[in-house]
Amino acid sequence: MQHMTHIEDLGMEGVHAVVEQAMTWKRQHPGRHLEDVLLGMLFFNPSLRTRASFEAVMARAGGQSMVLEAGKGAWAMEHRDGVAMDGERPEHVREAAAVLSRYVDVLAVRAFAGLMDDAEDEADPVMRAFRAHATVPVISMESAREHLCQGLADVLTLRERLGPLQGQPVTLSWAPHIKPLPKAVPNSFLLSAAAAGCQVRVAHPPGFELPAGVRRQAEALAAQSGGEVQYGHEQLEAMAGSRAVYAKAWGPVLPLADEQAAAAMMKAHPDWRVGAGQLAPASADAFLMHCLPVRRDLEVEAALLDSGASAVVDQAENRFHVQRVLLDMAMQSIAGRREVA
Amino acid sequence: MQHMTHIEDLGMEGVHAVVEQAMTWKRQHPGRHLEDVLLGMLFFNPSLRTRASFEAVMARAGGQSMVLEAGKGAWAMEHRDGVAMDGERPEHVREAAAVLSRYVDVLAVRAFAGLMDDAEDEADPVMRAFRAHATVPVISMESAREHLCQGLADVLTLRERLGPLQGQPVTLSWAPHIKPLPKAVPNSFLLSAAAAGCQVRVAHPPGFELPAGVRRQAEALAAQSGGEVQYGHEQLEAMAGSRAVYAKAWGPVLPLADEQAAAAMMKAHPDWRVGAGQLAPASADAFLMHCLPVRRDLEVEAALLDSGASAVVDQAENRFHVQRVLLDMAMQSIAGRREVA
Amino acid sequence: MQHMTHIEDLGMEGVHAVVEQAMTWKRQHPGRHLEDVLLGMLFFNPSLRTRASFEAVMARAGGQSMVLEAGKGAWAMEHRDGVAMDGERPEHVREAAAVLSRYVDVLAVRAFAGLMDDAEDEADPVMRAFRAHATVPVISMESAREHLCQGLADVLTLRERLGPLQGQPVTLSWAPHIKPLPKAVPNSFLLSAAAAGCQVRVAHPPGFELPAGVRRQAEALAAQSGGEVQYGHEQLEAMAGSRAVYAKAWGPVLPLADEQAAAAMMKAHPDWRVGAGQLAPASADAFLMHCLPVRRDLEVEAALLDSGASAVVDQAENRFHVQRVLLDMAMQSIAGRREVA
């Protein structure tokens, strides 16, 4: 049984295999390869693309899906061990994961970062609890540490537009926002692009460093793939000659001495908004990436989003294609056994 | 590619065609005519009948559907162009419509009136944004200006009970409520019944005139169909000899000089509650219509709703039948092409 | 047409038949026995297991389901007759039940106890309104009085582990909580286990008596089945020699003279928390039951839940198996007729 929640579940070769399979199936529909498969999707946080694209995969591949929302339609959930459950959360992940595993074939979970402490978010406690207690494959729909499906869709988008990715310069640029956002998307872009062999340049203002463990892991993947990882505080410098520019807001290094300072930090660099000016030093055919939702004229200039240089809708479509492969791999990993039949 | 959001998408002949096809298919089930079709439903507002009837159509016709709720399970959405997105809405319709078009075959959207200004609601900005940015057919599940599916179901109900509709007198009567409601349902009943050739009598207290653009359009459709449109402030007079009485609460002409006055205006005419007394001047076989949900003993007398004169449950069932036709027409309009296959 | 909302719909023989059929189908999958069946699920309250297990049944058996949430995605609903609907609830069960019956083949409803008055909850006004106004079979997903599906799953769990249930001693023990909970689950365990012939021992602190009508009904079922029902205030005494211990928090007898006292009463007996000590006087092979969600180290000791003595996940799985049978019986009861076809 194979969980698909972190890039470590795939490794460099797995990233490559998913992306190539997705390209193949994008050209040639694989048919009803998930027939009789039931996917359970459990959301701790909102979703548009993730939910719609997973539901679409199941519908197109002959399977079925159900959507559960913790704390809304379903019960709020505790994930910590060793606490007396006398608060607001009536259900524990231990039971929820075990029970849902009796009903569904694959369990997909979305649980955003807590945004209190980078170290805690890197440890990814909610997703780890589901991995520990589910008896069917768990797929991440974004966790505190990583957004694996997004990272894979991003690499597929790069691969389709740039061909072989070995040594290709791509830039991940921090962008302004009104409030701190999770680091899962930039983490996963960094990890996936490094695994794919890109020269990944990460640019952000001081104080927005990505978590140390993620950076170490990206460097190890780059070493393995022949890629490279660079960090800097100069946005335009990081753009020079880049083939793709990934704009993304993320929050400061946590914890902060002054918790209230985070929102101000997000607004303190309006000149980092990504627009035509930021793309000027990049390659003439450079394109814009963003995971969506994007705040127009705050993170990214609306005119750039509406231009032919934007790849954001293709990125979103590619969520469908990589998730179809992940679901297929998850089912392969349990071929021959089903809990409820 | 054909959107189905406003009566102008169908015209007089289209209204006729949908209703006749619905009658045919109501007698003889068309089978799995939506096999492999995936419908995306996006709600900005609550729904019972609309959601259930669209899901039922897809299930009965061999297709599949997914439900997304903006601002709840999915992100809150901005539809205006040219605004910096630094407020409460993280996603823009431009991206949402384009992205969902990559996952689904048809996109159905519900976005109620803003209830600040009739002119803005007539312009129907949210639904127009989805039409502009979706690359698959858009079907309205009620917008600020119109509730196309309801209007068609209403005409189907009239047609089933009255036979040919040419010249048939039917009354749309304003009803009391505790707060102002959107005008989309009365607008669509007026437009559809006029397109079907009825003599439509609209009765309401002064200050509750329907939007001028809708009235002009209804008059043009009536001129084309051989129908007629009349307006008046005398409820019982408008009932005389009517074959059907449509009770519906809607809000006052907007904007109001005093915004707070609207609720009081809705409560100022309790004698407009539709009951047996109101139906007395109507034809002996006149029946009651309402789009539901209906507030018993506020808008309509409970005894009338529970009597044999009520057609409200049949109206609701007819939502299913007309929507089945609209979905089939939408798919016909894109025969041969699918974004994600 | 057969509704499945209360144990009186099945009787002693029906309980037996459902459990035996569920055991058979658990060994041998019955295939797509619900093909072309559309289940509508309407929730007034949250759910994890119930929703997921019903959706799973429909998916596994070839049918389809839709989920509606009153007061969230769908309108808030009034169930009382004779009230002017000028409050917060725009839709009446009369219309909702009748309309949904036009779209779906079976209607499942969850409506928790009001927790103001035991007599009112015993009368089960919301579920009774759906029974009265739906024109398709209604299945309860928990109502004010009973949680029929849970009770049946509980008996299936007992039956699988204990063999023939005639005379088997099983204990239902009250447990502490932070707030009063509904009595539907203990009511249904008592009723179902009595119908199955068990010797049911109910233990709770004074002031937590189950409703008189439920107790009388349980005694009548026990008389018929050769079972027995006992009540007591001594937890350990009730455990002596028991084969299974069902831990469950429920609220005090209502109404209370002082409404505010209920929460304090729930916290006043922390020694009733069920753990290894409570199971000590029971049979050496006794197992723990709970309907879930369970609050760890509040209602039940976490260590007991994580031990091999816990049957709680099997109980949850058994929801799937008994509901599959109930849905099949509901469809058998209307064989040959469908409202929307």
mmCIF file of N, CA and C in Angstrom, chain C residues 96-181:
data_model
loop_
_atom_site.group_PDB
_atom_site.id
_atom_site.type_symbol
_atom_site.label_atom_id
_atom_site.label_comp_id
_atom_site.label_asym_id
_atom_site.label_seq_id
_atom_site.Cartn_x
_atom_site.Cartn_y
_atom_site.Cartn_z
ATOM 1 N N ALA C 96 -40.907 20.289 0.950
ATOM 2 C CA ALA C 96 -39.592 19.669 0.714
ATOM 3 C C ALA C 96 -39.728 18.160 0.518
ATOM 4 N N ALA C 97 -40.503 17.521 1.360
ATOM 5 C CA ALA C 97 -40.653 16.068 1.259
ATOM 6 C C ALA C 97 -41.372 15.685 -0.033
ATOM 7 N N ALA C 98 -42.401 16.445 -0.370
ATOM 8 C CA ALA C 98 -43.162 16.127 -1.578
ATOM 9 C C ALA C 98 -42.310 16.353 -2.830
ATOM 10 N N VAL C 99 -41.556 17.442 -2.838
ATOM 11 C CA VAL C 99 -40.752 17.771 -4.025
ATOM 12 C C VAL C 99 -39.606 16.779 -4.188
ATOM 13 N N LEU C 100 -38.878 16.515 -3.107
ATOM 14 C CA LEU C 100 -37.748 15.582 -3.225
ATOM 15 C C LEU C 100 -38.238 14.203 -3.658
ATOM 16 N N SER C 101 -39.443 13.854 -3.243
ATOM 17 C CA SER C 101 -40.003 12.565 -3.660
ATOM 18 C C SER C 101 -40.196 12.485 -5.177
ATOM 19 N N ARG C 102 -40.252 13.628 -5.845
ATOM 20 C CA ARG C 102 -40.365 13.623 -7.300
ATOM 21 C C ARG C 102 -39.018 13.370 -7.980
ATOM 22 N N TYR C 103 -37.930 13.593 -7.235
ATOM 23 C CA TYR C 103 -36.601 13.495 -7.847
ATOM 24 C C TYR C 103 -35.879 12.198 -7.508
ATOM 25 N N VAL C 104 -36.122 11.655 -6.302
ATOM 26 C CA VAL C 104 -35.323 10.527 -5.823
ATOM 27 C C VAL C 104 -36.201 9.311 -5.578
ATOM 28 N N ASP C 105 -35.575 8.157 -5.411
ATOM 29 C CA ASP C 105 -36.313 6.917 -5.167
ATOM 30 C C ASP C 105 -36.484 6.632 -3.677
ATOM 31 N N VAL C 106 -35.504 7.040 -2.901
ATOM 32 C CA VAL C 106 -35.543 6.852 -1.450
ATOM 33 C C VAL C 106 -35.000 8.134 -0.824
ATOM 34 N N LEU C 107 -35.606 8.540 0.283
ATOM 35 C CA LEU C 107 -35.183 9.771 0.949
ATOM 36 C C LEU C 107 -34.683 9.427 2.348
ATOM 37 N N ALA C 108 -33.410 9.709 2.611
ATOM 38 C CA ALA C 108 -32.843 9.482 3.942
ATOM 39 C C ALA C 108 -32.728 10.823 4.649
ATOM 40 N N VAL C 109 -33.095 10.844 5.924
ATOM 41 C CA VAL C 109 -33.168 12.105 6.668
ATOM 42 C C VAL C 109 -32.471 11.967 8.007
ATOM 43 N N ARG C 110 -31.667 12.955 8.352
ATOM 44 C CA ARG C 110 -31.083 13.053 9.702
ATOM 45 C C ARG C 110 -31.597 14.324 10.377
ATOM 46 N N ALA C 111 -32.222 14.163 11.522
ATOM 47 C CA ALA C 111 -32.726 15.311 12.298
ATOM 48 C C ALA C 111 -32.591 14.982 13.776
ATOM 49 N N PHE C 112 -31.604 15.560 14.413
ATOM 50 C CA PHE C 112 -31.290 15.252 15.814
ATOM 51 C C PHE C 112 -32.397 15.724 16.770
ATOM 52 N N ALA C 113 -32.294 15.248 17.977
ATOM 53 C CA ALA C 113 -33.216 15.649 19.038
ATOM 54 C C ALA C 113 -33.100 17.149 19.311
ATOM 55 N N GLY C 114 -34.221 17.736 19.713
ATOM 56 C CA GLY C 114 -34.232 19.141 20.086
ATOM 57 C C GLY C 114 -33.611 19.397 21.454
ATOM 58 N N LEU C 115 -33.596 18.360 22.302
ATOM 59 C CA LEU C 115 -32.962 18.412 23.622
ATOM 60 C C LEU C 115 -33.592 19.437 24.562
ATOM 61 N N MET C 116 -34.890 19.702 24.349
ATOM 62 C CA MET C 116 -35.595 20.557 25.300
ATOM 63 C C MET C 116 -36.529 19.726 26.182
ATOM 64 N N ASP C 117 -37.094 18.668 25.592
ATOM 65 C CA ASP C 117 -38.154 17.943 26.284
ATOM 66 C C ASP C 117 -38.162 16.504 25.757
ATOM 67 N N ASP C 118 -37.950 15.557 26.653
ATOM 68 C CA ASP C 118 -37.918 14.147 26.232
ATOM 69 C C ASP C 118 -39.214 13.738 25.526
ATOM 70 N N ALA C 119 -40.343 14.251 26.017
ATOM 71 C CA ALA C 119 -41.622 13.846 25.425
ATOM 72 C C ALA C 119 -41.698 14.297 23.975
ATOM 73 N N GLU C 120 -41.231 15.514 23.713
ATOM 74 C CA GLU C 120 -41.261 15.999 22.332
ATOM 75 C C GLU C 120 -40.306 15.184 21.469
ATOM 76 N N ASP C 121 -39.129 14.879 22.020
ATOM 77 C CA ASP C 121 -38.175 14.092 21.229
ATOM 78 C C ASP C 121 -38.694 12.675 20.981
ATOM 79 N N GLU C 122 -39.386 12.125 21.957
ATOM 80 C CA GLU C 122 -39.995 10.802 21.737
ATOM 81 C C GLU C 122 -41.039 10.852 20.624
ATOM 82 N N ALA C 123 -41.737 11.975 20.522
ATOM 83 C CA ALA C 123 -42.770 12.100 19.479
ATOM 84 C C ALA C 123 -42.144 12.261 18.101
ATOM 85 N N ASP C 124 -40.897 12.668 18.038
ATOM 86 C CA ASP C 124 -40.102 12.681 16.800
ATOM 87 C C ASP C 124 -40.764 13.494 15.685
ATOM 88 N N PRO C 125 -40.986 14.774 15.947
ATOM 89 C CA PRO C 125 -41.843 15.537 15.020
ATOM 90 C C PRO C 125 -41.253 15.717 13.613
ATOM 91 N N VAL C 126 -39.941 15.908 13.487
ATOM 92 C CA VAL C 126 -39.386 16.150 12.150
ATOM 93 C C VAL C 126 -39.465 14.886 11.314
ATOM 94 N N MET C 127 -39.035 13.763 11.888
ATOM 95 C CA MET C 127 -39.062 12.516 11.119
ATOM 96 C C MET C 127 -40.501 12.110 10.788
ATOM 97 N N ARG C 128 -41.392 12.341 11.723
ATOM 98 C CA ARG C 128 -42.804 12.012 11.466
ATOM 99 C C ARG C 128 -43.353 12.881 10.321
ATOM 100 N N ALA C 129 -42.909 14.127 10.254
ATOM 101 C CA ALA C 129 -43.368 14.999 9.169
ATOM 102 C C ALA C 129 -42.865 14.486 7.821
ATOM 103 N N PHE C 130 -41.644 14.013 7.770
ATOM 104 C CA PHE C 130 -41.145 13.465 6.506
ATOM 105 C C PHE C 130 -41.902 12.200 6.127
ATOM 106 N N ARG C 131 -42.163 11.349 7.114
ATOM 107 C CA ARG C 131 -42.946 10.149 6.820
ATOM 108 C C ARG C 131 -44.320 10.518 6.250
ATOM 109 N N ALA C 132 -44.906 11.554 6.828
ATOM 110 C CA ALA C 132 -46.268 11.920 6.421
ATOM 111 C C ALA C 132 -46.304 12.512 5.014
ATOM 112 N N HIS C 133 -45.268 13.226 4.619
ATOM 113 C CA HIS C 133 -45.358 14.022 3.394
ATOM 114 C C HIS C 133 -44.513 13.505 2.243
ATOM 115 N N ALA C 134 -43.590 12.583 2.510
ATOM 116 C CA ALA C 134 -42.835 11.989 1.399
ATOM 117 C C ALA C 134 -43.705 10.955 0.706
ATOM 118 N N THR C 135 -43.520 10.825 -0.581
ATOM 119 C CA THR C 135 -44.250 9.800 -1.338
ATOM 120 C C THR C 135 -43.298 8.708 -1.811
ATOM 121 N N VAL C 136 -42.083 8.701 -1.262
ATOM 122 C CA VAL C 136 -41.128 7.604 -1.456
ATOM 123 C C VAL C 136 -40.731 7.114 -0.065
ATOM 124 N N PRO C 137 -40.102 5.928 0.025
ATOM 125 C CA PRO C 137 -39.698 5.445 1.344
ATOM 126 C C PRO C 137 -38.709 6.397 2.024
ATOM 127 N N VAL C 138 -38.916 6.603 3.313
ATOM 128 C CA VAL C 138 -38.021 7.426 4.129
ATOM 129 C C VAL C 138 -37.183 6.510 5.010
ATOM 130 N N ILE C 139 -35.872 6.739 5.021
ATOM 131 C CA ILE C 139 -34.977 6.014 5.918
ATOM 132 C C ILE C 139 -34.394 7.012 6.905
ATOM 133 N N SER C 140 -34.376 6.652 8.174
ATOM 134 C CA SER C 140 -33.801 7.545 9.177
ATOM 135 C C SER C 140 -32.284 7.406 9.231
ATOM 136 N N MET C 141 -31.607 8.542 9.221
ATOM 137 C CA MET C 141 -30.168 8.569 9.471
ATOM 138 C C MET C 141 -29.900 9.111 10.887
ATOM 139 N N GLU C 142 -30.821 8.939 11.763
ATOM 140 C CA GLU C 142 -30.916 9.356 13.168
ATOM 141 C C GLU C 142 -31.955 10.450 13.299
ATOM 142 N N SER C 143 -32.891 10.169 14.173
ATOM 143 C CA SER C 143 -33.911 11.168 14.487
ATOM 144 C C SER C 143 -33.870 11.452 15.978
ATOM 145 N N ALA C 144 -34.814 12.255 16.437
ATOM 146 C CA ALA C 144 -34.854 12.628 17.853
ATOM 147 C C ALA C 144 -35.002 11.400 18.750
ATOM 148 N N ARG C 145 -35.784 10.435 18.302
ATOM 149 C CA ARG C 145 -36.076 9.276 19.155
ATOM 150 C C ARG C 145 -35.110 8.125 18.942
ATOM 151 N N GLU C 146 -34.766 7.810 17.707
ATOM 152 C CA GLU C 146 -34.019 6.592 17.425
ATOM 153 C C GLU C 146 -32.925 6.810 16.375
ATOM 154 N N HIS C 147 -31.954 5.919 16.420
ATOM 155 C CA HIS C 147 -30.936 5.852 15.372
ATOM 156 C C HIS C 147 -30.956 4.407 14.884
ATOM 157 N N LEU C 148 -31.976 4.127 14.078
ATOM 158 C CA LEU C 148 -32.280 2.752 13.683
ATOM 159 C C LEU C 148 -31.083 2.050 13.050
ATOM 160 N N CYS C 149 -30.402 2.723 12.131
ATOM 161 C CA CYS C 149 -29.280 2.089 11.413
ATOM 162 C C CYS C 149 -28.154 1.738 12.387
ATOM 163 N N GLN C 150 -27.927 2.618 13.364
ATOM 164 C CA GLN C 150 -26.886 2.342 14.353
ATOM 165 C C GLN C 150 -27.264 1.128 15.183
ATOM 166 N N GLY C 151 -28.498 1.086 15.629
ATOM 167 C CA GLY C 151 -28.946 -0.052 16.442
ATOM 168 C C GLY C 151 -28.805 -1.375 15.705
ATOM 169 N N LEU C 152 -29.126 -1.371 14.427
ATOM 170 C CA LEU C 152 -28.995 -2.593 13.634
ATOM 171 C C LEU C 152 -27.532 -2.971 13.444
ATOM 172 N N ALA C 153 -26.682 -1.977 13.188
ATOM 173 C CA ALA C 153 -25.248 -2.252 13.055
ATOM 174 C C ALA C 153 -24.683 -2.785 14.368
ATOM 175 N N ASP C 154 -25.197 -2.281 15.469
ATOM 176 C CA ASP C 154 -24.733 -2.749 16.775
ATOM 177 C C ASP C 154 -25.107 -4.219 16.981
ATOM 178 N N VAL C 155 -26.324 -4.572 16.629
ATOM 179 C CA VAL C 155 -26.732 -5.972 16.791
ATOM 180 C C VAL C 155 -25.933 -6.864 15.845
ATOM 181 N N LEU C 156 -25.678 -6.379 14.641
ATOM 182 C CA LEU C 156 -24.833 -7.166 13.722
ATOM 183 C C LEU C 156 -23.451 -7.412 14.345
ATOM 184 N N THR C 157 -22.921 -6.391 14.988
ATOM 185 C CA THR C 157 -21.613 -6.520 15.629
ATOM 186 C C THR C 157 -21.648 -7.546 16.770
ATOM 187 N N LEU C 158 -22.691 -7.471 17.557
ATOM 188 C CA LEU C 158 -22.859 -8.470 18.633
ATOM 189 C C LEU C 158 -22.980 -9.873 18.037
ATOM 190 N N ARG C 159 -23.799 -9.981 17.011
ATOM 191 C CA ARG C 159 -24.096 -11.281 16.402
ATOM 192 C C ARG C 159 -22.834 -11.927 15.820
ATOM 193 N N GLU C 160 -22.002 -11.116 15.187
ATOM 194 C CA GLU C 160 -20.775 -11.631 14.580
ATOM 195 C C GLU C 160 -19.803 -12.134 15.628
ATOM 196 N N ARG C 161 -19.775 -11.464 16.774
ATOM 197 C CA ARG C 161 -18.772 -11.790 17.780
ATOM 198 C C ARG C 161 -19.268 -12.793 18.817
ATOM 199 N N LEU C 162 -20.581 -12.824 19.009
ATOM 200 C CA LEU C 162 -21.114 -13.658 20.092
ATOM 201 C C LEU C 162 -21.918 -14.847 19.601
ATOM 202 N N GLY C 163 -22.174 -14.910 18.301
ATOM 203 C CA GLY C 163 -23.044 -15.986 17.818
ATOM 204 C C GLY C 163 -24.493 -15.695 18.191
ATOM 205 N N PRO C 164 -25.313 -16.727 18.361
ATOM 206 C CA PRO C 164 -26.719 -16.506 18.716
ATOM 207 C C PRO C 164 -26.819 -15.627 19.960
ATOM 208 N N LEU C 165 -27.740 -14.648 19.940
ATOM 209 C CA LEU C 165 -27.731 -13.620 20.979
ATOM 210 C C LEU C 165 -28.685 -13.913 22.138
ATOM 211 N N GLN C 166 -29.503 -14.922 21.979
ATOM 212 C CA GLN C 166 -30.481 -15.265 23.018
ATOM 213 C C GLN C 166 -29.841 -15.328 24.404
ATOM 214 N N GLY C 167 -30.257 -14.406 25.274
ATOM 215 C CA GLY C 167 -29.810 -14.437 26.663
ATOM 216 C C GLY C 167 -28.421 -13.897 26.920
ATOM 217 N N GLN C 168 -27.767 -13.420 25.896
ATOM 218 C CA GLN C 168 -26.402 -12.897 26.080
ATOM 219 C C GLN C 168 -26.436 -11.601 26.902
ATOM 220 N N PRO C 169 -25.633 -11.528 27.972
ATOM 221 C CA PRO C 169 -25.601 -10.298 28.772
ATOM 222 C C PRO C 169 -24.724 -9.219 28.109
ATOM 223 N N VAL C 170 -25.311 -8.065 27.850
ATOM 224 C CA VAL C 170 -24.578 -6.914 27.289
ATOM 225 C C VAL C 170 -24.947 -5.687 28.100
ATOM 226 N N THR C 171 -23.961 -4.787 28.270
ATOM 227 C CA THR C 171 -24.175 -3.621 29.137
ATOM 228 C C THR C 171 -24.087 -2.324 28.344
ATOM 229 N N LEU C 172 -25.090 -1.493 28.545
ATOM 230 C CA LEU C 172 -25.070 -0.129 28.001
ATOM 231 C C LEU C 172 -24.756 0.804 29.148
ATOM 232 N N SER C 173 -23.579 1.410 29.096
ATOM 233 C CA SER C 173 -23.161 2.263 30.211
ATOM 234 C C SER C 173 -23.133 3.728 29.803
ATOM 235 N N TRP C 174 -23.796 4.558 30.567
ATOM 236 C CA TRP C 174 -23.678 6.008 30.431
ATOM 237 C C TRP C 174 -22.207 6.392 30.587
ATOM 238 N N ALA C 175 -21.794 7.482 29.919
ATOM 239 C CA ALA C 175 -20.423 7.984 30.024
ATOM 240 C C ALA C 175 -20.431 9.505 30.148
ATOM 241 N N PRO C 176 -19.380 10.056 30.723
ATOM 242 C CA PRO C 176 -19.333 11.518 30.918
ATOM 243 C C PRO C 176 -19.122 12.255 29.595
ATOM 244 N N HIS C 177 -19.427 13.540 29.610
ATOM 245 C CA HIS C 177 -19.243 14.376 28.422
ATOM 246 C C HIS C 177 -19.178 15.824 28.883
ATOM 247 N N ILE C 178 -18.974 16.733 27.936
ATOM 248 C CA ILE C 178 -18.963 18.159 28.316
ATOM 249 C C ILE C 178 -20.323 18.808 28.144
ATOM 250 N N LYS C 179 -21.232 18.099 27.468
ATOM 251 C CA LYS C 179 -22.561 18.681 27.243
ATOM 252 C C LYS C 179 -23.562 17.558 27.012
ATOM 253 N N PRO C 180 -24.844 17.850 27.179
ATOM 254 C CA PRO C 180 -25.849 16.798 26.998
ATOM 255 C C PRO C 180 -25.920 16.369 25.537
ATOM 256 N N LEU C 181 -25.984 15.073 25.310
ATOM 257 C CA LEU C 181 -26.115 14.534 23.955
ATOM 258 C C LEU C 181 -27.486 13.872 23.818
#
